[in-house]
XYZ file of C-alpha atoms in Angstrom:
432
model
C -17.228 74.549 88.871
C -13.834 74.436 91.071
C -13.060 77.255 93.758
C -9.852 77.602 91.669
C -12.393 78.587 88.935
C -14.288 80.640 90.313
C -14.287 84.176 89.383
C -13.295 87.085 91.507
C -15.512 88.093 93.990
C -15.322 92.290 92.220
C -14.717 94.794 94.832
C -17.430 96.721 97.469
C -17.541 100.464 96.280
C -18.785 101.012 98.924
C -15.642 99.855 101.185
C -13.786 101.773 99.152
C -15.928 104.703 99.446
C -15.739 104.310 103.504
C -11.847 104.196 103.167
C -11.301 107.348 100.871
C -13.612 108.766 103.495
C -11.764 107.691 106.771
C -8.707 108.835 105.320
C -9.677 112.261 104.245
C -11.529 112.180 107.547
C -7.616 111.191 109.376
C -5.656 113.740 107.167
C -8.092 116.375 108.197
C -7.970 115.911 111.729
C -3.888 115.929 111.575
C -4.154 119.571 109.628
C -6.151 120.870 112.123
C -4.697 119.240 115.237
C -1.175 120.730 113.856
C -2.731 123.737 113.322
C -4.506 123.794 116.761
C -0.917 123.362 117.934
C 0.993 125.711 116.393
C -1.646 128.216 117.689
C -1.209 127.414 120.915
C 2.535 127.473 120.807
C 2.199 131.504 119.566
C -0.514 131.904 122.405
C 1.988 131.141 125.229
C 4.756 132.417 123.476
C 2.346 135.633 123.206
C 1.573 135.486 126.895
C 4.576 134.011 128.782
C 5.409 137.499 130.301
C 2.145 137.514 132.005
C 1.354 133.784 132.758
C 5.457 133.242 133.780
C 5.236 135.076 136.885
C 2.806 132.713 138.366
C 3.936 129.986 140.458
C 2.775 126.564 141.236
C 1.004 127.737 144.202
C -0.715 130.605 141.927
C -1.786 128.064 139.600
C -2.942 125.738 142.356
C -5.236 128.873 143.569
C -6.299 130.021 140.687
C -8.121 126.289 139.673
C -9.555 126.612 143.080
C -11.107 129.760 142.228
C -12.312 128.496 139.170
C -13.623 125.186 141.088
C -15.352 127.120 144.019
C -17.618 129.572 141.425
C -18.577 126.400 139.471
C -19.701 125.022 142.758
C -21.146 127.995 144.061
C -23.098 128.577 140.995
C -24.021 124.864 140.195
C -25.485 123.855 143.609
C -26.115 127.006 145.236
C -23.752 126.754 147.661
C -22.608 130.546 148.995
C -19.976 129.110 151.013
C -17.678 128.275 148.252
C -18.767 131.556 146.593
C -17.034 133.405 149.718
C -14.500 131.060 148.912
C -13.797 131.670 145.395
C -14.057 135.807 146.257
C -11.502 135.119 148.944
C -8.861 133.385 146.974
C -9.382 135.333 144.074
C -8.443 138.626 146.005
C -5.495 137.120 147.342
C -4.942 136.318 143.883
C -5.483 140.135 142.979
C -3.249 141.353 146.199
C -0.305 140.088 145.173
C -0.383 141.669 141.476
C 1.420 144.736 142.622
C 4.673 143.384 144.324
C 5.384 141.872 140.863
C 6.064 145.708 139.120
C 9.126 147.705 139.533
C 12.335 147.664 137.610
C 15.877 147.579 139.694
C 18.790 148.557 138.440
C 21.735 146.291 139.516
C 25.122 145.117 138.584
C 25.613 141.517 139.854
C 29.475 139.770 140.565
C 29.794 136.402 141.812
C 33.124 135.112 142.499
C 34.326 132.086 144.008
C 37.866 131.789 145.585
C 39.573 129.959 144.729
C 38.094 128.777 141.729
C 39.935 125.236 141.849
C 40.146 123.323 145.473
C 40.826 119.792 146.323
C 38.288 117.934 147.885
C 38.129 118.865 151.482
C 39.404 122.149 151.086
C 37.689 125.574 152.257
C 36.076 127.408 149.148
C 34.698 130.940 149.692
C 32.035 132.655 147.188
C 31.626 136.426 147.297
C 28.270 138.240 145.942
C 28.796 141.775 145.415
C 24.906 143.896 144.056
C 26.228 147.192 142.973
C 22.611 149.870 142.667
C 23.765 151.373 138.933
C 20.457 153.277 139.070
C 20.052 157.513 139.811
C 17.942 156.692 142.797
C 17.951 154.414 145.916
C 17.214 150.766 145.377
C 14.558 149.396 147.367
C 14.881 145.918 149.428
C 15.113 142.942 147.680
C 15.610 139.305 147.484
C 18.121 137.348 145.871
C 18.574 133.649 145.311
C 22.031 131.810 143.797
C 22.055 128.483 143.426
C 25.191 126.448 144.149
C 25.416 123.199 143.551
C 22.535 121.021 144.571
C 21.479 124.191 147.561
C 19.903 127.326 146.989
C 21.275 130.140 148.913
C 18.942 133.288 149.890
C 20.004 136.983 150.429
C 17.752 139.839 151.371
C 19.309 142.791 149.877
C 18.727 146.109 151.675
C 18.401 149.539 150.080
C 21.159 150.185 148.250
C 22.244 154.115 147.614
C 23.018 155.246 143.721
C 26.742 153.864 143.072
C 26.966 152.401 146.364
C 27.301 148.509 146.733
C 26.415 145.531 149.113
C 28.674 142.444 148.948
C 27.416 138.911 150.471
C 30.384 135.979 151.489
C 29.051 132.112 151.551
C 30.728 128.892 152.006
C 31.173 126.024 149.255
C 30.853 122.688 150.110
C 33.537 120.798 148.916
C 33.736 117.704 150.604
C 33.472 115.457 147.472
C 34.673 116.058 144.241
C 32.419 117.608 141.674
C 32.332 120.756 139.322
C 29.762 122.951 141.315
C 27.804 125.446 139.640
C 27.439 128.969 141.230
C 24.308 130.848 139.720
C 23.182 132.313 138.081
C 21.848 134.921 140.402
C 18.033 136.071 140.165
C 16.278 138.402 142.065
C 13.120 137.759 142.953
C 9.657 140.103 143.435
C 6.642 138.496 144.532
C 4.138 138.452 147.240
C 4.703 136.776 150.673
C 2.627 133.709 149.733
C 4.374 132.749 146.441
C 1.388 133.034 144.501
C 3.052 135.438 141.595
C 6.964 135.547 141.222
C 9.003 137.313 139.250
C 12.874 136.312 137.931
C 15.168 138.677 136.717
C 18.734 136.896 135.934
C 21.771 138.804 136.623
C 25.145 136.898 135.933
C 26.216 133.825 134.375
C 26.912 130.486 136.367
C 30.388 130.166 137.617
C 32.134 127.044 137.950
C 34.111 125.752 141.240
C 36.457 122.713 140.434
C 36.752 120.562 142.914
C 39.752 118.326 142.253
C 40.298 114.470 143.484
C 42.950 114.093 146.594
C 45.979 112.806 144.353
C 49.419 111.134 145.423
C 52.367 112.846 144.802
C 54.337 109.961 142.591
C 58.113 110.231 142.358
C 59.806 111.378 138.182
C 59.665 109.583 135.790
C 56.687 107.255 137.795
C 59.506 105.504 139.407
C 59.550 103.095 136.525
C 56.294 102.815 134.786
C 57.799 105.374 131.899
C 61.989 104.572 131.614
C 62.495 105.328 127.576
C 61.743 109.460 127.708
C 63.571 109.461 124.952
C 62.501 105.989 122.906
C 62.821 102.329 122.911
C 64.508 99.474 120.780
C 62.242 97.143 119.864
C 62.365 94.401 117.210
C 60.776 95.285 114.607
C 63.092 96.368 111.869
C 62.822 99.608 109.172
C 64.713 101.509 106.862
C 64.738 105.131 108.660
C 65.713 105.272 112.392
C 68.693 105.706 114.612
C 69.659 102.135 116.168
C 72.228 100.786 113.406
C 70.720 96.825 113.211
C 72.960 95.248 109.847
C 73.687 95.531 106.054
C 71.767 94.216 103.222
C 71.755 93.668 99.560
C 70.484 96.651 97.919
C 66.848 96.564 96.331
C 65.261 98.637 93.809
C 63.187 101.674 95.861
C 66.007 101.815 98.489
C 66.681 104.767 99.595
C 70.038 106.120 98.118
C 71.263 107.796 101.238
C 70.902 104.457 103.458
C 73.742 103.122 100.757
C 76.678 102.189 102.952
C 79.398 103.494 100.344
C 82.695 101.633 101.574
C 80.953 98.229 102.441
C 79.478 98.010 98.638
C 83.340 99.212 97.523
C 85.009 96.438 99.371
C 81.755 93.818 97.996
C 81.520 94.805 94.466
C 77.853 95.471 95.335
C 75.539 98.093 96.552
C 74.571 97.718 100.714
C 72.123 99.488 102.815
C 71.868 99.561 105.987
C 69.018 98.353 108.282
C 68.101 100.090 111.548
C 66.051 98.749 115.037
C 63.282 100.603 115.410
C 62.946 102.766 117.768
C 59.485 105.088 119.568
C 58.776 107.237 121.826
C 56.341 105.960 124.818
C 52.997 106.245 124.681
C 50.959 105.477 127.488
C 47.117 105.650 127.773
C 44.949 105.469 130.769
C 41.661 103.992 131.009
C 39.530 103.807 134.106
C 36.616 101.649 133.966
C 33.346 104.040 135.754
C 31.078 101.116 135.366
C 28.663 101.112 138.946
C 28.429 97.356 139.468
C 32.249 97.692 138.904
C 32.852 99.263 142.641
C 31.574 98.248 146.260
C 31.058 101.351 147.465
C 31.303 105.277 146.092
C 34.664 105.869 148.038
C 35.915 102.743 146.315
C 34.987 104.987 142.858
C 36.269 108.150 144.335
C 39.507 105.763 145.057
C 39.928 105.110 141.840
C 39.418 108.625 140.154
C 42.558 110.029 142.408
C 44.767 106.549 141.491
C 43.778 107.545 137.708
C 44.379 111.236 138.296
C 47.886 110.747 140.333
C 48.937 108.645 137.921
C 48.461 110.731 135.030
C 49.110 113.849 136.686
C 52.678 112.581 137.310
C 53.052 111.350 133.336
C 52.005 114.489 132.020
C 54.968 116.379 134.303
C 57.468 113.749 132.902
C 56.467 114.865 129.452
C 55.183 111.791 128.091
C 52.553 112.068 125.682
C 49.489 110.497 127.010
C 45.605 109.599 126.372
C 43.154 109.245 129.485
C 40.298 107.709 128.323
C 36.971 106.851 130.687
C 33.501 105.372 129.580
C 32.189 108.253 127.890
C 34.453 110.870 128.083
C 38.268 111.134 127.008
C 39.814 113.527 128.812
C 42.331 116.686 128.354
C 46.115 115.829 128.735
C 47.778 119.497 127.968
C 48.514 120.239 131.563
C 47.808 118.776 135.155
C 44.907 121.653 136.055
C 43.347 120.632 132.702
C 43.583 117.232 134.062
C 42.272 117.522 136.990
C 39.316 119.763 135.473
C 38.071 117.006 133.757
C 38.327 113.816 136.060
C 36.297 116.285 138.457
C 33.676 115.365 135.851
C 33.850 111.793 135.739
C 30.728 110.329 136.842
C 29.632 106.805 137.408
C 27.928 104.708 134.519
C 25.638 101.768 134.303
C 25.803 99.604 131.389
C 27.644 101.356 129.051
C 30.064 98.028 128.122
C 29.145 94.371 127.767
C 32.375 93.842 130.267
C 35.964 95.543 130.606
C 37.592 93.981 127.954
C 34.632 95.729 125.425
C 35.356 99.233 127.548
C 39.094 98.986 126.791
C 38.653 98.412 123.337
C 36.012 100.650 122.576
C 38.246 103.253 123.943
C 41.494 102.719 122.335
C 40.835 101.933 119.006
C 40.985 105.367 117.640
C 44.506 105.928 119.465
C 47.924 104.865 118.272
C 49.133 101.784 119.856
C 50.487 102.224 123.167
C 53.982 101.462 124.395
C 52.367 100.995 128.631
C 48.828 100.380 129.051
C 47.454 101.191 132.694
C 44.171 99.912 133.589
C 42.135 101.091 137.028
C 38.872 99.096 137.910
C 37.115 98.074 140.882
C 36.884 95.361 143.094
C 34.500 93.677 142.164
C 35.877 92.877 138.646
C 37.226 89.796 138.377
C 40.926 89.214 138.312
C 40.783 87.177 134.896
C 38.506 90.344 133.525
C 42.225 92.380 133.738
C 44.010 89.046 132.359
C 41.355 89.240 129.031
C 42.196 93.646 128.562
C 45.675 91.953 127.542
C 44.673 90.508 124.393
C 43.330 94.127 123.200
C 46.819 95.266 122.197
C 49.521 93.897 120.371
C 53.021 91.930 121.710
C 54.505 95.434 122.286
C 52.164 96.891 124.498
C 52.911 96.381 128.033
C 49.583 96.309 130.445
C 49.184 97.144 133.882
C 46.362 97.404 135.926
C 45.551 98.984 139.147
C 42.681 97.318 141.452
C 41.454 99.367 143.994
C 39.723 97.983 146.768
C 39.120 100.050 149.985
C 40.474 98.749 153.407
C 42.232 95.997 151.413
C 45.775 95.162 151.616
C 48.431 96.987 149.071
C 49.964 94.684 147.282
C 51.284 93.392 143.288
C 50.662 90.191 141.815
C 51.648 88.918 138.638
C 49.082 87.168 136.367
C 50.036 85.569 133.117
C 52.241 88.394 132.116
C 49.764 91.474 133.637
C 50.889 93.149 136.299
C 47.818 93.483 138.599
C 48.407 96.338 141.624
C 46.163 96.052 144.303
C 45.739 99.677 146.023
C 43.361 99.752 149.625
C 44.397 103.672 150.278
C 45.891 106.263 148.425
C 48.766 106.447 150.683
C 49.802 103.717 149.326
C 50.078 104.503 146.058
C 53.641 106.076 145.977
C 55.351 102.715 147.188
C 53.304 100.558 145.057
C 54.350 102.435 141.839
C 57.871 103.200 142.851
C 57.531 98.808 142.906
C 56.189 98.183 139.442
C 58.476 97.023 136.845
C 56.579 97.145 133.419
């Protein structure tokens, strides 16, 4: 007899007893390791008001504790008993500067609430005592930005108030975050703390430095009110010729005396004409810039530039890796490029960026590029081949320290920008 022949070996019952088995054995475990968890989720939900007001350093004394007694009563050793009693009392010490309710009203306000970068920004803390009876001293902690300010708040009389000024650092351009303000019980060695939040962060804008550009760009946007092209339509306002009529014509497009003088319906034909449309994109790839004041560089071209477009009424789309931004107004503007952040490896190159980012907008009319240094020249030349004939493209380079200049490649106007300063004369140059 073959092995082809050979009947099937029939199967072990007892494998498949030891598999039913394992996986009753598996699904059990899961049930009761889910239900293990769930009941420790409710047991610290259940006890988070008592096990919240202990800090790292409580936590870190209270294992101690724990460690020295096991010690103590494991080898004998009365040292870490005295040890264990020691800590432990410290432990039970600091229990009592945890109670007591206060009774505030809390204001932050920052002024003013928008600043360019490098400007002075105040903050003012005003802790009004709302209570029937005299506030006792306290502690209060707001943090701003990436610091933590501290206040020690005296007694405060019933209805009386105690107001607290700090300094902002503004010297880059961010959105910093005031508060929210908590005031803070505890003992003197951190080993319980307790939080009480009184206000809601605030939010300090701090704007790029921009370049005041001349109307209208000084040339970047001429057709405010639209431009001929070639394409030709039915419906528009540039008179282009006559033709034969065709069935679906419009009836009002029938140029009556022409088809009286032919013996044959005409209509007429019209240039097209649009409005401008410009778009902004500004490439916040890292490996894209040599420095982070080459970046910051190229946040204030991108925000002069469209700053000045938005006052000329053009309609406009700013568009960054990641983010588009608001167009309605300048502040709104300049609210949100004080968000732009760098990226790293969000786009295969800038070419993928730019397309990426326009092609849920209508075609634009001026295209206006802003990169680094360190992309390549024929990186800007490639962006070109993302929009149609129509679309003119310009792109800004900025390179720190470099020398301002303009340089035509194939057809894209490439603007080289070392400082800001520079930007007005370079602009007031371009001729899309």
């Amino acid at each position: 007899m073959t092995a082809e022949t050979r009947a099937p070996r029939a199967p072990s019952q007892a494998r498949i007893a030891f598999r039913a088995a394992g996986r009753a054995v598996a699904a059990s475990v899961r049930s009761t390791g889910g239900r293990l968890a769930a009941t420790a989720k409710r047991a610290a939900e259940w006890s988070a008001p008592v096990t919240g007001v202990v800090s790292t350093t409580g936590w870190l004394v209270l294992g101690a504790v724990v460690v020295s007694f096991a010690l103590a009563w494991g080898f004998g050793w009365i040292e870490f008993a005295f040890l264990g009693a020691t800590l432990a009392a410290a432990v039970l010490v600091s229990v009592p500067f945890v109670f007591g309710r206060m009774q505030y009203r809390v204001d932050i306000a920052l002024q003013p609430s928008r600043v360019v970068a490098g400007e002075r920004a105040l903050g003012r803390l005003v802790v009004e005592n709302v209570g029937s009876a005299p506030s006792i001293p306290s502690r209060l902690e707001l943090p701003v930005g990436a610091g933590l300010a501290e206040f020690v708040i005296p007694a405060i009389a019933p209805a009386a108030e105690h107001e607290e000024l700090f300094a902002v650092p503004t010297n880059r351009r961010a959105v910093i975050v005031a508060g929210p303000a908590a005031s803070v019980r505890g003992d003197q060695l951190g080993l319980l703390r307790r939080v009480v939040r009184w206000t809601d962060p605030v939010e300090l804008f701090v704007h790029p430095v921009t370049a005041r550009l001349q109307p209208s760009a000084a040339g970047l946007v001429r057709d405010l009110e639209g431009e001929v092209t070639k394409t030709i339509t039915d419906n528009d306002i540039s008179f282009h010729a006559l033709r034969a009529y065709e069935p679906g014509d419009a009836l009002r497009n029938v140029h009556w005396r022409t088809s009286a003088r032919t013996g044959q319906l005409m209509v007429r034909q019209y240039e097209e004409t649009r409005r401008s449309q410009l778009v902004l994109l500004q490439s916040t790839e890292r490996s894209h810039y040599a420095s982070d004041d080459e970046f910051e560089l190229g946040v204030s071209v991108l925000a002069s530039l469209g700053v000045q477009v938005i006052r000329d009424g053009t309609r406009l789309d700013v568009v960054t890796e990641g983010r588009k931004l608001r167009t309605a107004t300048p502040t709104v503007l300049l609210d949100d490029t004080s968000r732009i952040e760098t990226v790293s490896g969000a786009h295969d190159s800038l070419r993928e960026f730019v397309r990426d980012g326009t092609k849920r907008l209508a075609a634009p009319s001026i295209a206006i590029v802003v990169g680094g240094s360190a992309v390549p020249l024929a990186d800007f030349r490639s962006v070109e081949t993302v929009f149609g004939p129509d679309t003119q493209m310009i792109a800004f380079r900025v390179e720190s320290g470099a020398a301002s200049r303009i340089t035509s490649i194939a057809g894209t106007t490439v603007v080289t920008v070392g400082a800001l300063d520079e930007l007005q004369r370079l602009v007031r140059r371009v001729r899309p």
